[in-house]
Structures are given as C-alpha cells and as structure tokens.
Tab-separated table of C-alpha atoms and ligand atoms in Angstrom:
chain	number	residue	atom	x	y	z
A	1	UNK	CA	79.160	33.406	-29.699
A	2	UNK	CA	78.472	35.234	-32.567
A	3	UNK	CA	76.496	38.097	-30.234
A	4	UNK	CA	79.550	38.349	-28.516
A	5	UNK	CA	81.723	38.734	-31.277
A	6	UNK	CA	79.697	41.554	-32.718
A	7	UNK	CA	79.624	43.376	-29.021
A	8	UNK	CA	83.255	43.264	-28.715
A	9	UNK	CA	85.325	45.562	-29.997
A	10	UNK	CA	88.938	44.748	-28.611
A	11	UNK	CA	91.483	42.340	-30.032
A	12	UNK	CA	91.806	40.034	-26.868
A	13	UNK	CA	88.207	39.046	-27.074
A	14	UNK	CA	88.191	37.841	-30.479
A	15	UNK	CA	90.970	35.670	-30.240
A	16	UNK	CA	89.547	34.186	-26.995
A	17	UNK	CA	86.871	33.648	-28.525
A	18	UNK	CA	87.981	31.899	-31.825
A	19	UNK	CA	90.528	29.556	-29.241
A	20	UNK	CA	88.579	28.286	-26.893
A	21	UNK	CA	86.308	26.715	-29.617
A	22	UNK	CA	87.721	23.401	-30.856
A	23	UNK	CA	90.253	23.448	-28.775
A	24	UNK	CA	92.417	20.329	-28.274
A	25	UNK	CA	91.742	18.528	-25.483
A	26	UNK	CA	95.268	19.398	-23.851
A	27	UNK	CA	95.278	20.513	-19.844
A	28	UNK	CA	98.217	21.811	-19.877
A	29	UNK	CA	98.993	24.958	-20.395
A	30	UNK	CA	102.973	26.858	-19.131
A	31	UNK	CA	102.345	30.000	-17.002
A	32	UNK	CA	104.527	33.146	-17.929
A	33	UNK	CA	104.812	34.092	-14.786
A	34	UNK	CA	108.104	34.836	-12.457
A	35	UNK	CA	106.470	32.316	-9.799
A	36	UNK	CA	107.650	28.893	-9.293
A	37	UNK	CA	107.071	26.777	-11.897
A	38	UNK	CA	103.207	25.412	-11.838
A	39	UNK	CA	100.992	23.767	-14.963
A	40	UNK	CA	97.688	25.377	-15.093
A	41	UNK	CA	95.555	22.418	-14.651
A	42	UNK	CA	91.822	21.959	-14.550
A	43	UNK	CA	89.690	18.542	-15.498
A	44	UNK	CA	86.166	19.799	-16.713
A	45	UNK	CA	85.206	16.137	-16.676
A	46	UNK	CA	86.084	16.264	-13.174
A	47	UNK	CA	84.000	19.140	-12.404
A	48	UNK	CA	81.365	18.348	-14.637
A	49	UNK	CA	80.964	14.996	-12.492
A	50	UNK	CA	80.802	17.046	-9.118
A	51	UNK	CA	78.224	19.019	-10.880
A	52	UNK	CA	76.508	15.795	-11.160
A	53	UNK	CA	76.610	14.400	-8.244
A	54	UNK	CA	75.011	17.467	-6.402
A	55	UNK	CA	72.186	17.146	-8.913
A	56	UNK	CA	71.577	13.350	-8.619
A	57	UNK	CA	70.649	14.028	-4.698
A	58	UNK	CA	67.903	15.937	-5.846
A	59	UNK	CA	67.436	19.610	-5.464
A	60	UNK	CA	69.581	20.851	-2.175
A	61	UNK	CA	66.407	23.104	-1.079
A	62	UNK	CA	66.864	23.279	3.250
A	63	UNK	CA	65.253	21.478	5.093
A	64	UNK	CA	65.174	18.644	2.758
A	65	UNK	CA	66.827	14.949	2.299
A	66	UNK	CA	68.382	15.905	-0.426
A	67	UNK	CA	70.181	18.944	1.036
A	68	UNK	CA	71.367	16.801	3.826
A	69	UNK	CA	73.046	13.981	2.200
A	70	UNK	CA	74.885	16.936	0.032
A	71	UNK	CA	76.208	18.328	3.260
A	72	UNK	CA	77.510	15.238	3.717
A	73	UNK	CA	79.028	14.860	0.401
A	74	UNK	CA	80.396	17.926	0.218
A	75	UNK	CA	82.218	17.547	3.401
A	76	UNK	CA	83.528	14.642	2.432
A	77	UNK	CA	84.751	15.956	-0.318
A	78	UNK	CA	86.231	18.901	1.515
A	79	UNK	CA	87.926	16.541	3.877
A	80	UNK	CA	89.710	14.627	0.907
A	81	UNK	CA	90.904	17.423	-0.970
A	82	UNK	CA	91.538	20.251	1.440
A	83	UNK	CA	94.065	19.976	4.770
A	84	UNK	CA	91.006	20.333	7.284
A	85	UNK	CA	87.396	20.691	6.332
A	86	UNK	CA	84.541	21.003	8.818
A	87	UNK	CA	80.374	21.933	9.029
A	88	UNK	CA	79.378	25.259	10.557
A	89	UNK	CA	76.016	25.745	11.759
A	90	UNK	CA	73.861	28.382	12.287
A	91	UNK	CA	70.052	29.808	12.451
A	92	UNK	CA	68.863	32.645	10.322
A	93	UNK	CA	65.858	34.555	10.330
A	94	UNK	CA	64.223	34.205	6.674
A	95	UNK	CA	62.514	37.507	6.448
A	96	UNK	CA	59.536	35.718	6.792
A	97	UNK	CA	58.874	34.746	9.941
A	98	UNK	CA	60.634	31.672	10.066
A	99	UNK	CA	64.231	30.674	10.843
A	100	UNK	CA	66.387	28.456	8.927
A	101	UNK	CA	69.114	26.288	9.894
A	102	UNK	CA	72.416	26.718	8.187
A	103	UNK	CA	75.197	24.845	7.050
A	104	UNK	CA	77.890	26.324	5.706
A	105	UNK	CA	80.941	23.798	4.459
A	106	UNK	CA	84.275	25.141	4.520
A	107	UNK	CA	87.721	23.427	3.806
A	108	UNK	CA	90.984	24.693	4.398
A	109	UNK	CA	94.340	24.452	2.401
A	110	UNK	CA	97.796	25.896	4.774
A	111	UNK	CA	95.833	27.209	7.618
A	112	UNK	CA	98.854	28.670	8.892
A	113	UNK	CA	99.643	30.927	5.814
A	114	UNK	CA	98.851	34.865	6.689
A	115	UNK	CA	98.340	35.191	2.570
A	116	UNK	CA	95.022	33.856	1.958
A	117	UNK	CA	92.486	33.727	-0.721
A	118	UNK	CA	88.400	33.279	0.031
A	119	UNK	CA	86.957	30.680	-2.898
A	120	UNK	CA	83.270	30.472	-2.385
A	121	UNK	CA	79.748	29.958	-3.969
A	122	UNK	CA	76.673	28.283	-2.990
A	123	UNK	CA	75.656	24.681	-2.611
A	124	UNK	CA	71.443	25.243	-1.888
A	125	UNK	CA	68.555	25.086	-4.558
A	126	UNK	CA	66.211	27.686	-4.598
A	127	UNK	CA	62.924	26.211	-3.257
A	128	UNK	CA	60.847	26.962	-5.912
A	129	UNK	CA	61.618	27.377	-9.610
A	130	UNK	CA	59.445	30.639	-9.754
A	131	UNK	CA	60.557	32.024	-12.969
A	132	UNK	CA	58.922	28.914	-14.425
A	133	UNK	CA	55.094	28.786	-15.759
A	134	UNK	CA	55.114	24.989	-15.244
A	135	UNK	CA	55.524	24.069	-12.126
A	136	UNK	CA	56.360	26.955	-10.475
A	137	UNK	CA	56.380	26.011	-7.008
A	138	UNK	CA	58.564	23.474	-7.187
A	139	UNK	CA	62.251	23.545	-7.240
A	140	UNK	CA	64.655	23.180	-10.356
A	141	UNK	CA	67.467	20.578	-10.847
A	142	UNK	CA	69.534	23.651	-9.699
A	143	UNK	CA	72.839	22.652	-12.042
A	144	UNK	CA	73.593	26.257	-12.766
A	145	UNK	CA	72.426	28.141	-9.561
A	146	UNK	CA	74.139	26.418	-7.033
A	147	UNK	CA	75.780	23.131	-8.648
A	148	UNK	CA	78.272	24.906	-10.904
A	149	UNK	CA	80.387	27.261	-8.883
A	150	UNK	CA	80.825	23.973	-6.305
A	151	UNK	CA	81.655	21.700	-8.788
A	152	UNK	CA	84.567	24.034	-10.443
A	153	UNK	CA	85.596	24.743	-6.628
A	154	UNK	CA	85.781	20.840	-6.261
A	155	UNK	CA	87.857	20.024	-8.936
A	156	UNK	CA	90.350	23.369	-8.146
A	157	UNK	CA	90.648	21.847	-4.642
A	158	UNK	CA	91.621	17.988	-6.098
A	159	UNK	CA	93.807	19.513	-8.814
A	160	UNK	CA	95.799	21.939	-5.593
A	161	UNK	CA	97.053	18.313	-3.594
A	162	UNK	CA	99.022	17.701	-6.682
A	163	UNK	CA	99.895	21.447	-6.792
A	164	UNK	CA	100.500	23.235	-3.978
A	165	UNK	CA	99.623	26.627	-3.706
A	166	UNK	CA	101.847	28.566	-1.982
A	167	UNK	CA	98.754	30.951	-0.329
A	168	UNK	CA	96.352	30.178	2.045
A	169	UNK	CA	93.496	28.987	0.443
A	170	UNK	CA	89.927	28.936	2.034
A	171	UNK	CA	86.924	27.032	0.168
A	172	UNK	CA	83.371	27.887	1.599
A	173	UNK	CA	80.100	27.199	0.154
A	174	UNK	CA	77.904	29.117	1.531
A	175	UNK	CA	73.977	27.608	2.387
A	176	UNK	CA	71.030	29.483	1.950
A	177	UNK	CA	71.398	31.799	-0.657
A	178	UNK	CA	68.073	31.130	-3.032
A	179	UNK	CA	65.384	31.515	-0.795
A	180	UNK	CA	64.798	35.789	-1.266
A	181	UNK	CA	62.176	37.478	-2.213
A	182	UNK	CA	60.954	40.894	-2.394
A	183	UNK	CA	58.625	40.221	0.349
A	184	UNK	CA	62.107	39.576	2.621
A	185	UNK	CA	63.743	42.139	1.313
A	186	UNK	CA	67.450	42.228	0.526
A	187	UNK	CA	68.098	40.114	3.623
A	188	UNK	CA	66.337	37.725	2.879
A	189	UNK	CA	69.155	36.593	0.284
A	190	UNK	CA	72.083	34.969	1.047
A	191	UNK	CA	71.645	33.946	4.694
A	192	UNK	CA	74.459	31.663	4.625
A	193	UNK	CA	77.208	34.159	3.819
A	194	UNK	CA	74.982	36.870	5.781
A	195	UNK	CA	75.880	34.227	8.464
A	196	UNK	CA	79.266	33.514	7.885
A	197	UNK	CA	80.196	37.097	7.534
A	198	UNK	CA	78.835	38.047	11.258
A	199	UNK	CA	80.388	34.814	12.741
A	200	UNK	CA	83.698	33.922	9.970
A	201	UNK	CA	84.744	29.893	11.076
A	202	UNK	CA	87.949	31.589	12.671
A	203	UNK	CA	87.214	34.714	15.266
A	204	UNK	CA	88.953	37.498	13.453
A	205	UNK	CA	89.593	35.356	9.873
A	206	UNK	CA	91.067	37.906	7.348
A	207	UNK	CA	91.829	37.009	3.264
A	208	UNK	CA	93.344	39.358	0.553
A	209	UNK	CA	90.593	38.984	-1.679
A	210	UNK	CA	87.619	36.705	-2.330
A	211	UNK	CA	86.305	34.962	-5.744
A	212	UNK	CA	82.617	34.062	-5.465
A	213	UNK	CA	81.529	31.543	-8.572
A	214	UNK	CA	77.748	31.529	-9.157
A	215	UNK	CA	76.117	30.234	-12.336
A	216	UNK	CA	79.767	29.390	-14.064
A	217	UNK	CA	78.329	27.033	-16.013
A	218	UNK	CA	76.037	28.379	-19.191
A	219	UNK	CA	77.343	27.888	-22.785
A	220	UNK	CA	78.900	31.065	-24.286
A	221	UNK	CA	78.576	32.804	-20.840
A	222	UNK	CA	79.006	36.293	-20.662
A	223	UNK	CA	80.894	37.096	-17.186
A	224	UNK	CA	80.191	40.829	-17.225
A	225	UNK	CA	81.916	43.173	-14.241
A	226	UNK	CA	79.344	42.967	-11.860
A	227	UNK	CA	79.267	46.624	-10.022
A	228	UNK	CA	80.013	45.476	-6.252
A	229	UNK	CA	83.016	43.644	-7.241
A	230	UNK	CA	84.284	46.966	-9.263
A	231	UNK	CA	83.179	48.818	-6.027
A	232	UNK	CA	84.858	46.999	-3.834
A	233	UNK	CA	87.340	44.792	-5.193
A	234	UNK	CA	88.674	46.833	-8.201
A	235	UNK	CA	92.420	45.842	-8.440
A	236	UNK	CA	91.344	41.884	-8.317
A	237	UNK	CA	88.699	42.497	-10.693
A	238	UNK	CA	91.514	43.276	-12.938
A	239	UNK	CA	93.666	40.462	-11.770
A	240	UNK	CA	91.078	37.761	-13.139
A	241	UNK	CA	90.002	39.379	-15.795
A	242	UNK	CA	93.234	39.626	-16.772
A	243	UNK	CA	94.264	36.451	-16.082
A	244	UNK	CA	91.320	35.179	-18.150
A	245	UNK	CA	92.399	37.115	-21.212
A	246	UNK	CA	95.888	35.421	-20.654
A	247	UNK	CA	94.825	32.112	-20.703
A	248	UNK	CA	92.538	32.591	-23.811
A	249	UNK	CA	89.156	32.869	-22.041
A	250	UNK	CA	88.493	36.812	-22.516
A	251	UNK	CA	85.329	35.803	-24.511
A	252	UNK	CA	84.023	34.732	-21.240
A	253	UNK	CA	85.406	37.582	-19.249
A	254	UNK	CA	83.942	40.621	-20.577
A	255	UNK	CA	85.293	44.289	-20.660
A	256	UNK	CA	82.080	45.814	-19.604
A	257	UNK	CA	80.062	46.463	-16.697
A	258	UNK	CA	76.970	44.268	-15.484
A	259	UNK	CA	75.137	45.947	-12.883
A	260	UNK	CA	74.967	45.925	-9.225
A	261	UNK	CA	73.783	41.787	-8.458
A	262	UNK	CA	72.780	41.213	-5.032
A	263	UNK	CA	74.954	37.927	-4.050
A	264	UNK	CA	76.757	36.393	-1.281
A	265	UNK	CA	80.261	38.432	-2.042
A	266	UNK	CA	77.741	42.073	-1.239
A	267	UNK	CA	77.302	40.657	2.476
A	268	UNK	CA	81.241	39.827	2.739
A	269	UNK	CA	82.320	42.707	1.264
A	270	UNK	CA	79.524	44.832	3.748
A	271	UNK	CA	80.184	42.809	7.004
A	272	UNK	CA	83.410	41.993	7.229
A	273	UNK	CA	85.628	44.246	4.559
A	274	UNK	CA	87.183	41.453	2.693
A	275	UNK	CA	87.340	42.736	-1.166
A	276	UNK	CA	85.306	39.742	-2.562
A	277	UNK	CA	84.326	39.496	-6.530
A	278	UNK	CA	81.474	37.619	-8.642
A	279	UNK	CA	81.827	35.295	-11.192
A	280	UNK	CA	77.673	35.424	-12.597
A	281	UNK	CA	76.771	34.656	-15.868
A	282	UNK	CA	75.008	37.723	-17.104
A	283	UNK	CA	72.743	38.158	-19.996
A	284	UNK	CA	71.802	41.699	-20.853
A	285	UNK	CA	68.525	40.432	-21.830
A	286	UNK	CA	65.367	38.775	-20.528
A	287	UNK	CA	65.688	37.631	-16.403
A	288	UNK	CA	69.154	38.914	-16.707
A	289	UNK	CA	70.782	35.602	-16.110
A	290	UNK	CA	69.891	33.412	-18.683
A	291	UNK	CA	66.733	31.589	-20.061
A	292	UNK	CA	67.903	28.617	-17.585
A	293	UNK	CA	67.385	30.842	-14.443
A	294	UNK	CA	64.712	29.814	-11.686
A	295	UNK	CA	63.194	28.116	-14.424
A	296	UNK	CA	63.355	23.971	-14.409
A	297	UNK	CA	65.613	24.352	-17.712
A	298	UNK	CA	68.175	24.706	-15.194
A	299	UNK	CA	69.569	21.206	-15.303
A	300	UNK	CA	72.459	19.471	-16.553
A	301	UNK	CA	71.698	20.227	-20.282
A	302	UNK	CA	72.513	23.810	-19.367
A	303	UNK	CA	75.892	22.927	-18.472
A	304	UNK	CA	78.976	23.019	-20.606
A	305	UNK	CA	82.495	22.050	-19.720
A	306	UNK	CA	84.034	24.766	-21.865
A	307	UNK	CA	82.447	26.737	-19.716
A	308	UNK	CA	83.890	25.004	-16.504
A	309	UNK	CA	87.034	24.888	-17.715
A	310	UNK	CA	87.512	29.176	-18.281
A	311	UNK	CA	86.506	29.584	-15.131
A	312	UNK	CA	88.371	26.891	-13.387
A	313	UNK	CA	91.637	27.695	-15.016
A	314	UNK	CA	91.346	31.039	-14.291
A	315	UNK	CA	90.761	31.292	-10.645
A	316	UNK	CA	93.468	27.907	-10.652
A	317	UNK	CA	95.775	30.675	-11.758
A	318	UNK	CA	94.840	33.431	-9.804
A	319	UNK	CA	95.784	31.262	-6.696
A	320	UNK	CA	98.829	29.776	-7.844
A	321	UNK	CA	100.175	32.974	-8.719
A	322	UNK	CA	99.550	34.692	-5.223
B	401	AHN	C1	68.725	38.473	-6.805
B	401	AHN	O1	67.999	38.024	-7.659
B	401	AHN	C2	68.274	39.455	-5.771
B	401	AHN	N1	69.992	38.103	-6.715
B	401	AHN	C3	70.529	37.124	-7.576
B	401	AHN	C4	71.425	36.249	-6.810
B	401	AHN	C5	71.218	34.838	-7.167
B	401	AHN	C6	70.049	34.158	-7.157
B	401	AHN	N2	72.151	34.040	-7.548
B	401	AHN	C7	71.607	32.885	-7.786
B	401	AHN	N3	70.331	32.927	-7.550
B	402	ZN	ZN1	69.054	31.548	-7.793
C-alpha cells in the first residue's frame, strides 16, 4: 500500500486507497447511474468460499481427479446460478507432442439478449509449480492462478438471480491455460480459450466486450493496463477502470500500463474479434506477478477478500450498467 501510494500521483488513487482500508463491512453501495435502479452487491465471503472449494479438490492440473470432480462442481454451480450452463469438450495439441482433453464450463444468463458481455478466467492448475525451488515439479494449491478469477465469477453469477442484469451475460472458464512453456511456444498457453475461440459454444456467438479475471486475488494488487486489452479493447478498458475509481477501488486499478501478458483474452481477441480485457495482478518487480506465482506460496494465505471484493464490484457494475 504504501508503494502504491508513493507511485501514484493522481487524486482518485489516494482516496481509493485510504477507503477501501477499514472499510465497514456494508455491501451496499447506490449507483449514480441513469439505469434502473440496482445495489452494487458482492459477498467476498461468498467468493472467498468458492475460492475454497476449488482448492480443497486438490490442484485442477488435467488429467487428474481433482480436475474432474471441479468440472463437476463448477457445472453445478453454473447450472444453479446461471439460466443454462453446460460442458464443452475438446482436444488440443500441447505443443509437445501430446493432446489434451478440454473442458471448458460455460453458463448462460438471457440467452436471447443480442447485448452481451463475455466474463471469463480459468479454472486449471498449472502442473508444476516451476517457479518454486522446493518441489518444483509438482503443482501449487493454485488459489491465485486459476481459483480466484472463478470464485469472484461465482459469486457475480449468485448475486445476478437476485439482480437481473438487463444484458446478456456469458460466464466461461476456460481449461487449460497453465500448461506453456517456451519449449511450446506461445500456443502452447491457453488451449482452452485457443479452443473456444476456433469453435465459440454457439456457431457465430458475438459479445460487446469481454472481462477476463486472472490472479484477482493478491493483497494490495496492482491491476496495471495490460497492453492487449489497451490494443484491443481501449474504450472498455476505460469503462472498468473507471468504474473502479467510482466505486473507491482505483488503488487497485492503476493508471499505468503493464505490458503485453500472454493470456486467454490475446487468443479471443486474435481468433474471433471480440474486444476482451485482463484483470492480472501485476508486480513491476521480480516474476512479474507476484512472489505467490508458480511457486507453492500460491495458496489460500495469498488470498484476500478486499481484494475479491474490488474486483467483484467492479465488473458487478460494469454489467449492470450495460
Ligand atoms: C505467460 O507466462 C506466458 N503468461 C502468463 C499467463 C498466466 C500464467 N496466467 C496465469 N498463469
Ligand atoms: Zn499460471
């Protein structure tokens, strides 16, 4: 926090920053926009728990136990909070040699709404937690990098049956993300999306814009503009950042550019044209992405709620005010 605060030079940022510390434990928040009238409502509890459960089946690597049973779960979860939600399947070559199957989850929310928003992020652990000198071939708790970005999606999804939005709304986590390297090449990322982008769950599926969440869960997080969302999804960019400074979270929601991060939105916004951002933690120092990252510190002590929540309520507004 106190990094931050010396970084920043604008007015918005330091206020953000000195309200979202200690602040009372109150969800609700009035909107000041001309929409319908709408609470901006987000339970970090809530998604802290979903956070939880993905990491109490054990790291979601493919292939495994553990990353079937969450398929399952997250389906289910889908199914309760979402209109429709189904499974799609795939193959996809690793870069490697191999193939792996795919699962990628999607729910739905007014299916027959033309105005639609893409919410997505990824639901598989990394196989191995290679950033780590202990134990470096096997795979992290994966609470950050993977868990997070579902578990804010979850709770957005519960919080929009009590809700409605008035867009279409589209939830997808996307499988197979973590298991790159630079022997694969830049393919070799994000196979799930790669996927999903070549074969969308509806033949000729179109969104405004799409919000990708990935690692939305450090303390103090520093959500810089990551370059391929400025590149290609400028104006909504600006629309959640925005939004974030509005609600008070503009500590978390930087003024200043991260770098170009090769992630599942690159492939969506490559493949199929839909303008698609990144929410990524991003720490100008060491990995880049935190001290937590491919590393086996990546577990639920490197979650906090505050953290949950400025994301959560943000996109929750972005969607209720389409
Ligand atoms: C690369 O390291 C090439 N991309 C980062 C994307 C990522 C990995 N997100 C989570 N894990
Ligand atoms: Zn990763």
């Amino acid at each position: 926090m106190k990094i931050r605060l010396n970084i920043l030079a604008f007015g918005i940022c330091i206020l953000g920053a000195s309200s979202c510390k200690d602040q009372p434990k109150s969800n609700d928040k009035k909107t000041t926009t001309e929409k319908p009238n709408f609470t901006v409502k987000f339970d970090e509890d809530s998604a802290y728990f979903y956070v939880q459960q993905q990491v109490d089946f054990g790291p979601r690597v493919p292939g495994t136990i553990a990353h079937a049973k969450a398929a399952v779960y997250l389906q289910n979860k889908l199914a309760m909070f979402c209109d429709t939600a189904f499974t799609q399947y795939g193959t996809m070559p690793t870069g490697r040699g191999t193939n792996v199957a795919i699962k990628n989850i999607v729910g739905t929310i007014n299916s027959e709404q033309t105005k639609r928003v893409l919410l997505c992020a990824h639901w598989d652990t990394r196989p191995q937690a290679d950033q780590d000198l202990d134990r470096p071939t096997e795979p992290a708790d994966g609470a950050n990098d993977g868990a997070s970005g579902v578990g804010v999606l979850l709770e957005i999804a519960r919080q929009l049956q009590a809700q409605r939005p008035d867009a279409g709304v589209d939830i997808i986590f996307f499988d197979a993300e973590d298991m790159g390297d630079r022997e694969g090449g830049a393919t070799s990322w994000c196979l799930g999306s790669q996927y999903w982008s070549k074969t969308p769950h509806k033949p000729n599926y179109v969104a405004r814009f799409g919000i990708l969440l990935d690692m939305v869960g450090p303390k103090d997080a520093i959500f810089a503009i990551e370059a391929y969302s400025w590149r290609y999804a400028q104006p909504y960019v600006k629309k959640v950042w925005n939004t974030a400074a509005t609600l008070g979270h503009g500590a978390y929601f930087v003024n200043y550019e991260g770098g170009e991060i090769l992630d599942d939105h690159v492939f969506i916004n490559q493949i199929l044209g839909i303008p698609t951002l990144d929410i990524i933690h991003y720490e100008p120092t060491g990995t880049g992405f935190g001290e937590f990252w491919h590393r086996h510190s990546d577990n639920m002590k490197s979650i906090d709620k505050n953290t949950l929540k400025a994301v959560g309520e943000t996109v929750f507004k972005v969607v209720m005010d389409l």
